[in-house]
């Protein structure tokens, strides 16, 4: 990534902004946070803080995943939202295009994950040492050798959706780490964080943010 990082030069896509939180639509190809080195400084956090200097990081999306990210605009909001992610009180829906036509309409993948140290940042299934990882999925449509699915992670492990789909034989199209051959030959990772529901830091009311699927 260090040699070919060319983030998209697109304007900030603000989904919601109030006195406590900010919701943005992250484009594919843009880091959530800075990488190591000045050439990896451009990221959604930096762009958010250029427009909203008080923006504070709460969670991340993979560089190649697009979709909804929320930021706290006060230290209280950052803590409040962070605890929701930590204690699994958020609700997340992703949409993905995956390799192969799924025969069943829905299912659950329950496979523990751990970092594959010699090949990091890749992750792998490890039943002895891995951390619990659960993904519910629902087929939206299938045809022409692929399927469109809605993915509903119950945990938030790194690369969870990508590894889980690969493990059940349906890698996400365009995935540079976990897809091979023609499944990998797409212009981007076909994974999008479509919806995020959180409890508002001011009062605790449930609020949902959505970003239209770009593929």
PDB file of C-alpha atoms in Angstrom:
ATOM      1  CA  UNK A   1       0.000   0.000   0.000  1.00  0.00           C
ATOM      2  CA  UNK A   2       2.837   2.396   0.762  1.00  0.00           C
ATOM      3  CA  UNK A   3       3.890   2.589  -2.885  1.00  0.00           C
ATOM      4  CA  UNK A   4       0.521   2.892  -4.593  1.00  0.00           C
ATOM      5  CA  UNK A   5      -1.630   4.899  -2.181  1.00  0.00           C
ATOM      6  CA  UNK A   6      -3.663   7.212  -4.376  1.00  0.00           C
ATOM      7  CA  UNK A   7      -6.717   8.248  -2.363  1.00  0.00           C
ATOM      8  CA  UNK A   8      -9.684   9.639  -4.292  1.00  0.00           C
ATOM      9  CA  UNK A   9      -9.836  13.418  -4.521  1.00  0.00           C
ATOM     10  CA  UNK A  10     -13.512  13.762  -3.645  1.00  0.00           C
ATOM     11  CA  UNK A  11     -15.301  16.353  -1.502  1.00  0.00           C
ATOM     12  CA  UNK A  12     -16.328  15.478   2.048  1.00  0.00           C
ATOM     13  CA  UNK A  13     -19.709  13.703   1.959  1.00  0.00           C
ATOM     14  CA  UNK A  14     -21.508  14.785   5.135  1.00  0.00           C
ATOM     15  CA  UNK A  15     -24.462  12.576   6.053  1.00  0.00           C
ATOM     16  CA  UNK A  16     -25.254  14.239   9.391  1.00  0.00           C
ATOM     17  CA  UNK A  17     -23.840  16.963  11.613  1.00  0.00           C
ATOM     18  CA  UNK A  18     -25.050  18.208  14.981  1.00  0.00           C
ATOM     19  CA  UNK A  19     -23.547  19.465  18.249  1.00  0.00           C
ATOM     20  CA  UNK A  20     -22.317  16.001  19.328  1.00  0.00           C
ATOM     21  CA  UNK A  21     -21.602  13.869  16.302  1.00  0.00           C
ATOM     22  CA  UNK A  22     -20.647  13.840  12.659  1.00  0.00           C
ATOM     23  CA  UNK A  23     -21.507  11.112  10.145  1.00  0.00           C
ATOM     24  CA  UNK A  24     -19.546  10.888   6.895  1.00  0.00           C
ATOM     25  CA  UNK A  25     -19.599   8.660   3.827  1.00  0.00           C
ATOM     26  CA  UNK A  26     -16.035   7.401   3.390  1.00  0.00           C
ATOM     27  CA  UNK A  27     -14.975   6.694  -0.194  1.00  0.00           C
ATOM     28  CA  UNK A  28     -13.233   3.469  -1.116  1.00  0.00           C
ATOM     29  CA  UNK A  29      -9.459   3.841  -1.299  1.00  0.00           C
ATOM     30  CA  UNK A  30      -9.137   6.382   1.516  1.00  0.00           C
ATOM     31  CA  UNK A  31      -7.576   5.445   4.860  1.00  0.00           C
ATOM     32  CA  UNK A  32      -9.689   6.053   7.967  1.00  0.00           C
ATOM     33  CA  UNK A  33      -6.651   7.224   9.959  1.00  0.00           C
ATOM     34  CA  UNK A  34      -3.109   8.209   8.932  1.00  0.00           C
ATOM     35  CA  UNK A  35      -0.624   5.488   8.084  1.00  0.00           C
ATOM     36  CA  UNK A  36       3.079   5.581   8.891  1.00  0.00           C
ATOM     37  CA  UNK A  37       4.835   8.240   6.817  1.00  0.00           C
ATOM     38  CA  UNK A  38       3.826  11.558   5.289  1.00  0.00           C
ATOM     39  CA  UNK A  39       2.713   9.857   2.071  1.00  0.00           C
ATOM     40  CA  UNK A  40      -0.036   8.128   4.094  1.00  0.00           C
ATOM     41  CA  UNK A  41      -1.217  11.249   5.931  1.00  0.00           C
ATOM     42  CA  UNK A  42      -4.329  11.798   3.816  1.00  0.00           C
ATOM     43  CA  UNK A  43      -7.251  10.058   5.522  1.00  0.00           C
ATOM     44  CA  UNK A  44     -10.885  10.602   6.421  1.00  0.00           C
ATOM     45  CA  UNK A  45      -9.987  11.750   9.939  1.00  0.00           C
ATOM     46  CA  UNK A  46      -7.687  14.471   8.556  1.00  0.00           C
ATOM     47  CA  UNK A  47     -10.273  15.568   6.014  1.00  0.00           C
ATOM     48  CA  UNK A  48     -12.977  15.613   8.690  1.00  0.00           C
ATOM     49  CA  UNK A  49     -10.811  17.708  11.023  1.00  0.00           C
ATOM     50  CA  UNK A  50     -10.035  20.180   8.226  1.00  0.00           C
ATOM     51  CA  UNK A  51     -13.750  20.990   8.063  1.00  0.00           C
ATOM     52  CA  UNK A  52     -14.676  20.172  11.668  1.00  0.00           C
ATOM     53  CA  UNK A  53     -11.569  20.737  13.853  1.00  0.00           C
ATOM     54  CA  UNK A  54     -13.269  19.206  16.891  1.00  0.00           C
ATOM     55  CA  UNK A  55     -13.874  15.808  15.185  1.00  0.00           C
ATOM     56  CA  UNK A  56     -12.621  12.840  17.230  1.00  0.00           C
ATOM     57  CA  UNK A  57     -12.092   9.269  16.053  1.00  0.00           C
ATOM     58  CA  UNK A  58     -14.532   6.589  17.250  1.00  0.00           C
ATOM     59  CA  UNK A  59     -14.105   3.617  14.886  1.00  0.00           C
ATOM     60  CA  UNK A  60     -12.552   2.696  11.547  1.00  0.00           C
ATOM     61  CA  UNK A  61     -13.315   1.162   8.190  1.00  0.00           C
ATOM     62  CA  UNK A  62     -10.759  -0.642   6.037  1.00  0.00           C
ATOM     63  CA  UNK A  63      -9.114   1.565   3.417  1.00  0.00           C
ATOM     64  CA  UNK A  64     -10.932  -0.172   0.557  1.00  0.00           C
ATOM     65  CA  UNK A  65     -14.355  -0.274   2.251  1.00  0.00           C
ATOM     66  CA  UNK A  66     -16.706   2.643   1.636  1.00  0.00           C
ATOM     67  CA  UNK A  67     -19.626   3.865   3.700  1.00  0.00           C
ATOM     68  CA  UNK A  68     -20.807   5.308   6.993  1.00  0.00           C
ATOM     69  CA  UNK A  69     -18.334   6.431   9.653  1.00  0.00           C
ATOM     70  CA  UNK A  70     -19.232   8.470  12.732  1.00  0.00           C
ATOM     71  CA  UNK A  71     -17.040  10.872  14.686  1.00  0.00           C
ATOM     72  CA  UNK A  72     -17.580  12.432  18.085  1.00  0.00           C
ATOM     73  CA  UNK A  73     -17.523  16.219  18.230  1.00  0.00           C
ATOM     74  CA  UNK A  74     -16.923  16.400  21.987  1.00  0.00           C
ATOM     75  CA  UNK A  75     -14.865  14.197  24.337  1.00  0.00           C
ATOM     76  CA  UNK A  76     -18.166  13.067  25.923  1.00  0.00           C
ATOM     77  CA  UNK A  77     -19.541  12.009  22.543  1.00  0.00           C
ATOM     78  CA  UNK A  78     -16.333  10.164  21.668  1.00  0.00           C
ATOM     79  CA  UNK A  79     -16.474   8.181  24.929  1.00  0.00           C
ATOM     80  CA  UNK A  80     -20.197   7.515  24.612  1.00  0.00           C
ATOM     81  CA  UNK A  81     -19.926   6.250  21.047  1.00  0.00           C
ATOM     82  CA  UNK A  82     -16.730   4.314  21.740  1.00  0.00           C
ATOM     83  CA  UNK A  83     -18.374   2.371  24.538  1.00  0.00           C
ATOM     84  CA  UNK A  84     -21.283   1.515  22.249  1.00  0.00           C
ATOM     85  CA  UNK A  85     -18.891  -0.088  19.767  1.00  0.00           C
ATOM     86  CA  UNK A  86     -16.993  -1.834  22.550  1.00  0.00           C
ATOM     87  CA  UNK A  87     -20.157  -3.291  24.095  1.00  0.00           C
ATOM     88  CA  UNK A  88     -21.817  -4.123  20.752  1.00  0.00           C
ATOM     89  CA  UNK A  89     -24.693  -1.700  21.130  1.00  0.00           C
ATOM     90  CA  UNK A  90     -24.357  -0.409  17.585  1.00  0.00           C
ATOM     91  CA  UNK A  91     -26.143  -1.942  14.620  1.00  0.00           C
ATOM     92  CA  UNK A  92     -24.279  -2.213  11.318  1.00  0.00           C
ATOM     93  CA  UNK A  93     -25.433  -3.291   7.871  1.00  0.00           C
ATOM     94  CA  UNK A  94     -23.022  -3.756   4.968  1.00  0.00           C
ATOM     95  CA  UNK A  95     -23.728  -4.628   1.352  1.00  0.00           C
ATOM     96  CA  UNK A  96     -21.270  -6.702  -0.662  1.00  0.00           C
ATOM     97  CA  UNK A  97     -20.956  -8.341  -4.035  1.00  0.00           C
ATOM     98  CA  UNK A  98     -19.437 -11.784  -3.618  1.00  0.00           C
ATOM     99  CA  UNK A  99     -18.132 -14.497  -5.903  1.00  0.00           C
ATOM    100  CA  UNK A 100     -20.545 -17.296  -6.801  1.00  0.00           C
ATOM    101  CA  UNK A 101     -24.302 -17.696  -6.695  1.00  0.00           C
ATOM    102  CA  UNK A 102     -25.385 -18.450  -3.132  1.00  0.00           C
ATOM    103  CA  UNK A 103     -27.846 -21.322  -2.937  1.00  0.00           C
ATOM    104  CA  UNK A 104     -29.301 -20.501   0.479  1.00  0.00           C
ATOM    105  CA  UNK A 105     -31.046 -17.257   1.365  1.00  0.00           C
ATOM    106  CA  UNK A 106     -29.385 -16.517   4.700  1.00  0.00           C
ATOM    107  CA  UNK A 107     -26.958 -17.849   7.248  1.00  0.00           C
ATOM    108  CA  UNK A 108     -24.530 -17.213  10.084  1.00  0.00           C
ATOM    109  CA  UNK A 109     -20.735 -17.477  10.030  1.00  0.00           C
ATOM    110  CA  UNK A 110     -19.242 -18.125  13.478  1.00  0.00           C
ATOM    111  CA  UNK A 111     -15.482 -18.433  13.067  1.00  0.00           C
ATOM    112  CA  UNK A 112     -12.889 -16.987  15.503  1.00  0.00           C
ATOM    113  CA  UNK A 113     -10.203 -14.780  13.983  1.00  0.00           C
ATOM    114  CA  UNK A 114      -6.607 -13.880  14.735  1.00  0.00           C
ATOM    115  CA  UNK A 115      -3.972 -11.855  12.885  1.00  0.00           C
ATOM    116  CA  UNK A 116      -1.852 -13.869  10.452  1.00  0.00           C
ATOM    117  CA  UNK A 117       1.411 -12.392  11.746  1.00  0.00           C
ATOM    118  CA  UNK A 118       3.774 -13.378   8.896  1.00  0.00           C
ATOM    119  CA  UNK A 119       1.248 -11.958   6.421  1.00  0.00           C
ATOM    120  CA  UNK A 120      -0.284  -9.078   8.372  1.00  0.00           C
ATOM    121  CA  UNK A 121      -2.587  -7.240   8.028  1.00  0.00           C
ATOM    122  CA  UNK A 122      -4.237 -10.442   6.815  1.00  0.00           C
ATOM    123  CA  UNK A 123      -6.379 -12.282   9.351  1.00  0.00           C
ATOM    124  CA  UNK A 124      -7.108 -16.002   9.614  1.00  0.00           C
ATOM    125  CA  UNK A 125      -9.413 -18.436  11.363  1.00  0.00           C
ATOM    126  CA  UNK A 126      -7.948 -19.920  14.544  1.00  0.00           C
ATOM    127  CA  UNK A 127     -10.271 -22.088  16.642  1.00  0.00           C
ATOM    128  CA  UNK A 128      -7.827 -22.291  19.555  1.00  0.00           C
ATOM    129  CA  UNK A 129      -6.495 -18.749  19.888  1.00  0.00           C
ATOM    130  CA  UNK A 130      -8.801 -16.582  17.789  1.00  0.00           C
ATOM    131  CA  UNK A 131     -11.266 -14.033  19.118  1.00  0.00           C
ATOM    132  CA  UNK A 132     -14.976 -14.701  18.657  1.00  0.00           C
ATOM    133  CA  UNK A 133     -16.331 -13.354  15.374  1.00  0.00           C
ATOM    134  CA  UNK A 134     -19.936 -13.712  14.190  1.00  0.00           C
ATOM    135  CA  UNK A 135     -21.488 -12.474  10.942  1.00  0.00           C
ATOM    136  CA  UNK A 136     -25.102 -12.858   9.870  1.00  0.00           C
ATOM    137  CA  UNK A 137     -25.766 -12.640   6.150  1.00  0.00           C
ATOM    138  CA  UNK A 138     -28.754 -12.458   3.848  1.00  0.00           C
ATOM    139  CA  UNK A 139     -28.737 -12.983   0.093  1.00  0.00           C
ATOM    140  CA  UNK A 140     -30.346 -10.081  -1.739  1.00  0.00           C
ATOM    141  CA  UNK A 141     -30.003 -11.499  -5.253  1.00  0.00           C
ATOM    142  CA  UNK A 142     -27.868 -13.930  -7.222  1.00  0.00           C
ATOM    143  CA  UNK A 143     -27.021 -14.381 -10.892  1.00  0.00           C
ATOM    144  CA  UNK A 144     -24.290 -14.163 -13.509  1.00  0.00           C
ATOM    145  CA  UNK A 145     -21.827 -15.926 -11.255  1.00  0.00           C
ATOM    146  CA  UNK A 146     -22.113 -13.601  -8.266  1.00  0.00           C
ATOM    147  CA  UNK A 147     -24.398 -12.662  -5.365  1.00  0.00           C
ATOM    148  CA  UNK A 148     -25.353  -9.460  -3.614  1.00  0.00           C
ATOM    149  CA  UNK A 149     -25.578  -9.900   0.144  1.00  0.00           C
ATOM    150  CA  UNK A 150     -26.370  -7.887   3.226  1.00  0.00           C
ATOM    151  CA  UNK A 151     -23.858  -8.524   5.994  1.00  0.00           C
ATOM    152  CA  UNK A 152     -24.724  -7.884   9.641  1.00  0.00           C
ATOM    153  CA  UNK A 153     -21.657  -8.323  11.869  1.00  0.00           C
ATOM    154  CA  UNK A 154     -22.309  -9.021  15.535  1.00  0.00           C
ATOM    155  CA  UNK A 155     -18.640  -8.459  16.359  1.00  0.00           C
ATOM    156  CA  UNK A 156     -16.119  -6.006  14.932  1.00  0.00           C
ATOM    157  CA  UNK A 157     -12.929  -7.934  14.219  1.00  0.00           C
ATOM    158  CA  UNK A 158     -10.435  -6.669  11.666  1.00  0.00           C
ATOM    159  CA  UNK A 159     -11.253  -7.959   8.151  1.00  0.00           C
ATOM    160  CA  UNK A 160     -14.097  -9.997   9.688  1.00  0.00           C
ATOM    161  CA  UNK A 161     -16.527  -9.758   6.777  1.00  0.00           C
ATOM    162  CA  UNK A 162     -13.808 -10.356   4.223  1.00  0.00           C
ATOM    163  CA  UNK A 163     -12.450 -13.497   5.899  1.00  0.00           C
ATOM    164  CA  UNK A 164     -15.884 -14.898   6.742  1.00  0.00           C
ATOM    165  CA  UNK A 165     -17.126 -14.599   3.168  1.00  0.00           C
ATOM    166  CA  UNK A 166     -13.949 -16.216   1.859  1.00  0.00           C
ATOM    167  CA  UNK A 167     -14.282 -19.057   4.364  1.00  0.00           C
ATOM    168  CA  UNK A 168     -17.765 -19.990   3.129  1.00  0.00           C
ATOM    169  CA  UNK A 169     -16.574 -19.988  -0.475  1.00  0.00           C
ATOM    170  CA  UNK A 170     -17.840 -16.556  -1.517  1.00  0.00           C
ATOM    171  CA  UNK A 171     -14.983 -14.043  -1.330  1.00  0.00           C
ATOM    172  CA  UNK A 172     -15.905 -10.389  -1.743  1.00  0.00           C
ATOM    173  CA  UNK A 173     -15.228  -9.247  -5.291  1.00  0.00           C
ATOM    174  CA  UNK A 174     -12.144  -7.093  -5.721  1.00  0.00           C
ATOM    175  CA  UNK A 175     -10.605  -8.125  -2.398  1.00  0.00           C
ATOM    176  CA  UNK A 176      -6.803  -7.842  -2.768  1.00  0.00           C
ATOM    177  CA  UNK A 177      -6.163 -10.011   0.303  1.00  0.00           C
ATOM    178  CA  UNK A 178      -8.738 -12.782   0.200  1.00  0.00           C
ATOM    179  CA  UNK A 179      -9.989 -13.125  -3.387  1.00  0.00           C
ATOM    180  CA  UNK A 180      -8.076 -14.887  -6.150  1.00  0.00           C
ATOM    181  CA  UNK A 181      -8.212 -15.073  -9.927  1.00  0.00           C
ATOM    182  CA  UNK A 182     -11.228 -13.454 -11.611  1.00  0.00           C
ATOM    183  CA  UNK A 183     -12.865 -12.746  -8.242  1.00  0.00           C
ATOM    184  CA  UNK A 184     -10.050 -10.331  -7.507  1.00  0.00           C
ATOM    185  CA  UNK A 185     -10.139  -8.560 -10.862  1.00  0.00           C
ATOM    186  CA  UNK A 186     -12.466  -5.682  -9.995  1.00  0.00           C
ATOM    187  CA  UNK A 187     -11.785  -1.941  -9.750  1.00  0.00           C
ATOM    188  CA  UNK A 188     -12.442  -1.845  -5.998  1.00  0.00           C
ATOM    189  CA  UNK A 189     -13.391  -3.945  -2.988  1.00  0.00           C
ATOM    190  CA  UNK A 190     -17.130  -4.468  -3.371  1.00  0.00           C
ATOM    191  CA  UNK A 191     -17.936  -3.842   0.293  1.00  0.00           C
ATOM    192  CA  UNK A 192     -19.928  -0.867   1.575  1.00  0.00           C
ATOM    193  CA  UNK A 193     -21.041   0.114   5.083  1.00  0.00           C
ATOM    194  CA  UNK A 194     -24.603   1.017   4.159  1.00  0.00           C
ATOM    195  CA  UNK A 195     -26.146   1.702   7.575  1.00  0.00           C
ATOM    196  CA  UNK A 196     -24.981   2.452  11.096  1.00  0.00           C
ATOM    197  CA  UNK A 197     -27.331   2.839  14.041  1.00  0.00           C
ATOM    198  CA  UNK A 198     -26.061   4.310  17.320  1.00  0.00           C
ATOM    199  CA  UNK A 199     -27.495   5.828  20.470  1.00  0.00           C
ATOM    200  CA  UNK A 200     -27.129   9.599  20.352  1.00  0.00           C
ATOM    201  CA  UNK A 201     -24.654  10.856  22.986  1.00  0.00           C
ATOM    202  CA  UNK A 202     -27.129  13.586  23.925  1.00  0.00           C
ATOM    203  CA  UNK A 203     -30.105  11.738  25.399  1.00  0.00           C
ATOM    204  CA  UNK A 204     -29.495   8.194  24.174  1.00  0.00           C
ATOM    205  CA  UNK A 205     -32.099   8.148  21.404  1.00  0.00           C
ATOM    206  CA  UNK A 206     -31.415   5.722  18.565  1.00  0.00           C
ATOM    207  CA  UNK A 207     -30.323   7.360  15.324  1.00  0.00           C
ATOM    208  CA  UNK A 208     -29.474   5.730  11.988  1.00  0.00           C
ATOM    209  CA  UNK A 209     -27.226   6.981   9.219  1.00  0.00           C
ATOM    210  CA  UNK A 210     -27.283   5.577   5.688  1.00  0.00           C
ATOM    211  CA  UNK A 211     -25.021   5.923   2.652  1.00  0.00           C
ATOM    212  CA  UNK A 212     -26.204   4.779  -0.774  1.00  0.00           C
ATOM    213  CA  UNK A 213     -24.425   1.726  -2.143  1.00  0.00           C
ATOM    214  CA  UNK A 214     -22.145   2.889  -5.009  1.00  0.00           C
ATOM    215  CA  UNK A 215     -22.048  -0.443  -6.868  1.00  0.00           C
TER     216      UNK A 215
END
